[in-house]
Coordinates of C-alpha atoms and ligand atoms in Angstrom, one line a residue:
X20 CA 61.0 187.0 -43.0
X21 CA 64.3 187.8 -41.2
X22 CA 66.3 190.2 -42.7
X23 CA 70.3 189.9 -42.6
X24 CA 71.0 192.2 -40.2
X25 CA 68.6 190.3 -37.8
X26 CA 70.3 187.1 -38.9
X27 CA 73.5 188.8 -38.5
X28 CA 73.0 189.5 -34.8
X29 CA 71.1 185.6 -34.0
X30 CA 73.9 184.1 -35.2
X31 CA 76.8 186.5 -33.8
X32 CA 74.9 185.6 -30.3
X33 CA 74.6 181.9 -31.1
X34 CA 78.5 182.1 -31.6
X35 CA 79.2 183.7 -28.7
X36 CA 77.3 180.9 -26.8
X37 CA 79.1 178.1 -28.0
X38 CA 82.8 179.9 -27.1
X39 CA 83.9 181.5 -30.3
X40 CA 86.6 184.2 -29.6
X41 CA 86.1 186.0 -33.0
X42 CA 81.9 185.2 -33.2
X43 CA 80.9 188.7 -35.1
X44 CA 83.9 188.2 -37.3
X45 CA 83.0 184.2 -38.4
X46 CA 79.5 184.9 -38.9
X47 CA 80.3 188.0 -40.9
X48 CA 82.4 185.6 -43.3
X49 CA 80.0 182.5 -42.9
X50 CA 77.2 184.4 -43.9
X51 CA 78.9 186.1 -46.8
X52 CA 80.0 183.1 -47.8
X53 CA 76.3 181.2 -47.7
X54 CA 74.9 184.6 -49.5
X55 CA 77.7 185.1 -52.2
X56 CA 78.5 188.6 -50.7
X57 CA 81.5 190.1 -49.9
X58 CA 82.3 191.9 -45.8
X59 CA 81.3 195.5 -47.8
X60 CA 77.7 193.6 -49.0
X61 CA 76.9 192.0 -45.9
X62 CA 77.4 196.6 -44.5
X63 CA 75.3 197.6 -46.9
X64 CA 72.8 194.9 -46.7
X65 CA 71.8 194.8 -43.3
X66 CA 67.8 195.5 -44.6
X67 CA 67.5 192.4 -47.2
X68 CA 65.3 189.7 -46.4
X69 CA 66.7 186.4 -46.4
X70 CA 64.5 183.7 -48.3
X71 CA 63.9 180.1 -46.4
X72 CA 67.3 178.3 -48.7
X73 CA 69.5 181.3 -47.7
X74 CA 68.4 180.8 -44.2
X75 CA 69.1 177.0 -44.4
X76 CA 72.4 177.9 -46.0
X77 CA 73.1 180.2 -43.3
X78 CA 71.9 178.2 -40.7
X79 CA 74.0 175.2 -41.5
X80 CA 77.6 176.9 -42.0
X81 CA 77.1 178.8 -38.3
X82 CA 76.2 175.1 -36.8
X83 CA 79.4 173.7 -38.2
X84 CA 81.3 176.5 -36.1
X85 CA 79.5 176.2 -33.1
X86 CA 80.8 173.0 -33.0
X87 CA 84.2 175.0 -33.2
X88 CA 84.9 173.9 -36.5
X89 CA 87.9 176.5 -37.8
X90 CA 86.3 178.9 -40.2
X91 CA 89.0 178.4 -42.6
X92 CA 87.5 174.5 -43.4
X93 CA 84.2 175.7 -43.8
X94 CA 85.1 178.3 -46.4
X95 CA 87.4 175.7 -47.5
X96 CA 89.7 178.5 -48.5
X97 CA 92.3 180.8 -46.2
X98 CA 94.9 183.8 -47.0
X99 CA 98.6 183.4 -46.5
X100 CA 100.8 186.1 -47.8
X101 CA 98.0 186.9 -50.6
X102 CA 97.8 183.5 -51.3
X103 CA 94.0 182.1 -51.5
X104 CA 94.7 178.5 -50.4
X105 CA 92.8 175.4 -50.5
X106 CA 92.5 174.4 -46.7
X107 CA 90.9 171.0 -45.4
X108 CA 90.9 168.8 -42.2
X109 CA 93.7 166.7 -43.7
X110 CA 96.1 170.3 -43.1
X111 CA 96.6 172.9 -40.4
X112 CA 95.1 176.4 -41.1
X113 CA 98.4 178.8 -42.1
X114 CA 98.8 181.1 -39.3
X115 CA 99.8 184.6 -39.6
X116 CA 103.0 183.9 -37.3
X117 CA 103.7 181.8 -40.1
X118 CA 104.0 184.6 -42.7
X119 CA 106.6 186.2 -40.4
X120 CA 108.6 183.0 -40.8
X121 CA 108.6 183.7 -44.3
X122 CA 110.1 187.4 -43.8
X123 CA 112.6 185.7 -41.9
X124 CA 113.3 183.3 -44.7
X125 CA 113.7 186.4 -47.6
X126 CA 115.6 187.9 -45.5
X127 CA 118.3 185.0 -44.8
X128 CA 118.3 184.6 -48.4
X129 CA 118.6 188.1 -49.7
X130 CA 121.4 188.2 -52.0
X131 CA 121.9 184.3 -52.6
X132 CA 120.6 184.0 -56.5
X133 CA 118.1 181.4 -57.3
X134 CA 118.4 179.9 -54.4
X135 CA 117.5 175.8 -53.4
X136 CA 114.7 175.6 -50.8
X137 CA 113.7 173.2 -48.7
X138 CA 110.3 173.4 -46.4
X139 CA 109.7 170.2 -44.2
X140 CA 105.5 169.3 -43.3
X141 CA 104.5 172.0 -46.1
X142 CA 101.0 170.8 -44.6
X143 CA 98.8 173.1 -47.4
X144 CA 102.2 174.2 -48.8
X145 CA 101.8 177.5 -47.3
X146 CA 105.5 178.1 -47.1
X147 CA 106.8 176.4 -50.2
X148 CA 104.4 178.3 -52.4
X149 CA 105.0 181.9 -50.5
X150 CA 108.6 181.7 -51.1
X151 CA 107.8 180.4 -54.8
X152 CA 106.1 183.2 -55.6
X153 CA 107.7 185.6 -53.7
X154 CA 111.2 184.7 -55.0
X155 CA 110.7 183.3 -58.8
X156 CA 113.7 182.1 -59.5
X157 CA 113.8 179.9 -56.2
X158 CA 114.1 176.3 -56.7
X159 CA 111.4 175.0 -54.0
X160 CA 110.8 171.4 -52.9
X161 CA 107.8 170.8 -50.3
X162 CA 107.6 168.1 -48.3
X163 CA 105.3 166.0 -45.7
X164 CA 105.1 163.0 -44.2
X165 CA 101.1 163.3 -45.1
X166 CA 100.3 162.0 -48.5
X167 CA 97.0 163.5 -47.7
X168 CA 98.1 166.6 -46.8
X169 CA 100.6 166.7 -49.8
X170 CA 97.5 165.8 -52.3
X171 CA 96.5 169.4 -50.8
X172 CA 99.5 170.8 -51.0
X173 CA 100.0 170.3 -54.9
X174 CA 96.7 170.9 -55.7
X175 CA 96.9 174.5 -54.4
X176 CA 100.3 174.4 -56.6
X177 CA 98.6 173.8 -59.3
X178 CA 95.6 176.1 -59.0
X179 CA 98.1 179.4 -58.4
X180 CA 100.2 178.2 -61.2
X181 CA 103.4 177.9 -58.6
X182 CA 105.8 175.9 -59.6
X183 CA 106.7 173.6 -56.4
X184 CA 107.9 170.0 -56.0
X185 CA 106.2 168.3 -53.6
X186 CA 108.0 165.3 -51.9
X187 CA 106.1 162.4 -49.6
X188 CA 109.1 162.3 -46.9
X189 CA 110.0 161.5 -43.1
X190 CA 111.5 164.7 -42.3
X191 CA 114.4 165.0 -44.6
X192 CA 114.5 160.8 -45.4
X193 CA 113.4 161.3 -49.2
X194 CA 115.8 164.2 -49.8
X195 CA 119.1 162.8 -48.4
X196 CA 122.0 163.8 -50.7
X197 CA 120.5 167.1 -51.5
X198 CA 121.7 170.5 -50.2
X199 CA 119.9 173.2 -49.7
X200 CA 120.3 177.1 -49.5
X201 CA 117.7 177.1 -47.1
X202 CA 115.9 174.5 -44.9
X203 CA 112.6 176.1 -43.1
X204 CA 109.8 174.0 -40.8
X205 CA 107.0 174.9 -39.3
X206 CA 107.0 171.4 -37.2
X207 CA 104.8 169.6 -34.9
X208 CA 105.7 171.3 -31.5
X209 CA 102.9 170.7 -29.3
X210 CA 103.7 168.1 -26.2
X211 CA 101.1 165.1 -26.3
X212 CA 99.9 165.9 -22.5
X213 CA 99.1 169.7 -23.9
X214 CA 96.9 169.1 -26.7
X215 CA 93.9 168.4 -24.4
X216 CA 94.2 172.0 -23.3
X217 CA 94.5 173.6 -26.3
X218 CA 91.5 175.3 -28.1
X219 CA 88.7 172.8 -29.6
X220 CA 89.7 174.5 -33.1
X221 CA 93.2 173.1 -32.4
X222 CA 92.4 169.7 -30.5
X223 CA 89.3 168.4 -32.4
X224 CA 89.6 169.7 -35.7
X225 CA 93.2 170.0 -37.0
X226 CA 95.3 166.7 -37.8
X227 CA 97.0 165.6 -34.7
X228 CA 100.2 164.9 -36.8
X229 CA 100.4 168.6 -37.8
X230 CA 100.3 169.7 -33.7
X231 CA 101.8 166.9 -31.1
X232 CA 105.3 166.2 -31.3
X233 CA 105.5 163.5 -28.7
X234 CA 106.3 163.6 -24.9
X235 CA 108.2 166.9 -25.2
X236 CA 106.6 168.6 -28.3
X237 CA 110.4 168.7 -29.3
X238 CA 110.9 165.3 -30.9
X239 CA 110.5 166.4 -34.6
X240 CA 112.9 169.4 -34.0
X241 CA 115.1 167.6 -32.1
X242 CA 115.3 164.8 -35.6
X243 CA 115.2 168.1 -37.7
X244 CA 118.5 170.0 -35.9
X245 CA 120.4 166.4 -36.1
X246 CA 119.2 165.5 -40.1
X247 CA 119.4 169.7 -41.9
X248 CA 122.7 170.3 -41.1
X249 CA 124.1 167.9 -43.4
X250 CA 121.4 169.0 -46.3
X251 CA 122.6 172.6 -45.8
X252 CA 124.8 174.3 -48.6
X253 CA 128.0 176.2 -46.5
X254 CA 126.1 179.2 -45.1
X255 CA 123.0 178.0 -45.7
X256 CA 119.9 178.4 -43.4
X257 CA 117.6 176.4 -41.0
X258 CA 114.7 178.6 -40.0
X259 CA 112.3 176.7 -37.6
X260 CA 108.9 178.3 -35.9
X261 CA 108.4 176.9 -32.9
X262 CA 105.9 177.4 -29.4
X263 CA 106.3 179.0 -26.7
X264 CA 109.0 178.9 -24.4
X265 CA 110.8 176.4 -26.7
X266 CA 112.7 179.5 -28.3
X267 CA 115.6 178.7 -26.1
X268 CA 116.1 175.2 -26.2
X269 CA 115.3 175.3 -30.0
X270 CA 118.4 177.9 -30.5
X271 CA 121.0 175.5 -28.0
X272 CA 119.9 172.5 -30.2
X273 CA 120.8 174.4 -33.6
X274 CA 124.2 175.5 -31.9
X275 CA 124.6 171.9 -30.6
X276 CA 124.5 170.5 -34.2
X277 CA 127.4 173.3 -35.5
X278 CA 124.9 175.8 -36.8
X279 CA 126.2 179.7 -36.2
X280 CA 124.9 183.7 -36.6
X281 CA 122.0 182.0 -34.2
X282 CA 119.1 184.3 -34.0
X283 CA 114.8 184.6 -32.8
X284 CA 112.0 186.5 -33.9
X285 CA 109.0 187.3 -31.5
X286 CA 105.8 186.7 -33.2
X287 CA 102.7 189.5 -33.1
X288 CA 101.9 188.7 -29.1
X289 CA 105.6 189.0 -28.8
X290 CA 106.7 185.0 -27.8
X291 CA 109.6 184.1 -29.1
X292 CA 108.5 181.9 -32.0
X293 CA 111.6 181.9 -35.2
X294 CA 115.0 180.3 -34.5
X295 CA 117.5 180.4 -37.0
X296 CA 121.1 179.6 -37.8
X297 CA 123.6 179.0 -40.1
X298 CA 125.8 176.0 -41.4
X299 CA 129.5 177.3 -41.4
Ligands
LIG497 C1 102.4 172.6 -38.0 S1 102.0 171.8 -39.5 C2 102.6 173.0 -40.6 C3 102.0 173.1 -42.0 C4 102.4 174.2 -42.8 N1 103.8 174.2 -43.1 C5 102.1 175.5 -42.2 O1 103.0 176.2 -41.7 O2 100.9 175.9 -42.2 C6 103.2 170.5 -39.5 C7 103.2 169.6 -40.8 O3 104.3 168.7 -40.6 C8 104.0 167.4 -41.1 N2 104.8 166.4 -40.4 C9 104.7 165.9 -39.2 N3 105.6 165.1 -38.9 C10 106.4 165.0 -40.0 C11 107.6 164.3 -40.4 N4 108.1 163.4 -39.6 N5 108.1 164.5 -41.7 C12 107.5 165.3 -42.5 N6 106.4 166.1 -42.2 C13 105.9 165.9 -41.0 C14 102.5 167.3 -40.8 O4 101.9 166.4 -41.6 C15 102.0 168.8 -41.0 O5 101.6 168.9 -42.3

């Protein structure tokens, strides 16, 4: 009878193999997961002895991820800003570059009192429901062009208890006439000959709609910059995340379409990745 410390290790190894850049860490949480224990059991419990079913259970979450499924669609469930939210193939996994978006978005808004928000391909709603519950009195609409995604989306919504109104929409199509204090995106920016290059997590795994923006990986923030500014109350912000080395193209495009006070965060590795501005 292995014991899970033994099983710990086997499949730790077995991750390895098969290319995983964080292997201890996914079988720490795969295990726990198949076992019911928490990171603190699986420490403490390196002498149990696993029975044949938890071994099966085991065995068939660590297979899925050496195929290089993501962790978070196994669980089924990922953190965002102390969120626990429902995550599937039909969304991208929230990123923690992502919560730094959100700082960015607080910030612009500090000061504007219950403000309107707008965030376009809300994918698992990630952003919609942070700044929800981050800023209750916050009108937020979240929107995707994904009715599968948006199915996700609202049922996180509704399992947190935050009020968000979700919106099936082509960019800003579904919301034309309304303003907003703030207009935030985490868009498609990958370009379509890139995506083969890109991790198997990425490439095989997430929705292709969610990564590749066309020829450029700019088309959807190229439509974005020339459709927010008109849905922007005066002063009101457009905060976009977007990939590397597009920081600077991204910022001439929101100055292009009138937008001032333009500004970029770097993420945690330090690439550019938030561009903001301002409507006058
Ligand atoms: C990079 S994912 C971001 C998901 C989520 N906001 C996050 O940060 O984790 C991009 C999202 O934009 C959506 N999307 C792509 N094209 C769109 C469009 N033309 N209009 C609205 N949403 C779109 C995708 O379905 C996907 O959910």
């Amino acid at each position: 009878m292995r014991t899970l410390g033994e099983v710990l290790r086997l499949s730790t190894a077995h991750l390895e193999r098969h290319g995983s850049p964080t292997a201890r860490l996914d079988a720490e949480l795969l295990l726990g997961h198949a076992l019911g224990l928490g990171r603190v059991e699986i420490y403490t419990g390196f002498e149990r002895p696993l029975d044949e079913a938890e071994l099966a259970e085991c065995r068939a979450l660590i297979a899925r991820r050496a195929k290089r499924e993501p962790v978070a669609y196994i669980l089924g469930r990922w953190g965002f800003r102390g969120l626990d939210l429902d995550v599937d193939p039909r969304v991208l996994v929230p990123r923690p570059e992502t919560e730094l978006l959100v700082d960015r978005c607080l910030a612009l808004l500090n000061g504007v009192v219950g403000p309107d928000v707008l965030d376009v391909g809300t994918g698992s709603g990630a952003i919609a429901l942070a700044l929800a519950s981050e800023l209750p009195e916050a009108r937020v609409i979240g929107c995707d062009v994904s009715p599968e995604a948006l199915e996700v989306a609202r049922r996180n919504g509704e399992r947190l208890g935050v009020d968000v109104e979700w919106i099936e929409s082509d960019l800003l199509a579904a919301v034309a006439g309304r303003r907003f204090d703030l207009v935030v995106s985490n868009p498609p920016y990958v370009a379509a000959d890139e995506i083969g290059a890109l991790e198997p997590e990425v490439r095989d795994w997430e929705p292709r709609g969610a990564t590749v923006a066309g020829e450029s990986g700019l088309e959807a923030i190229e439509r974005l910059c020339a459709e927010a500014p008109a849905a922007l109350e005066e002063g009101g912000a457009l905060v976009l995340e977007v990939g590397a080395g597009q920081a600077g193209a991204v910022a001439a495009l929101l100055e292009g379409v009138g937008l001032g006070g333009i500004g970029r965060d770097t993420d945690h590795a330090g690439i550019e990745r938030i561009v903001w501005g301002r409507a006058p």
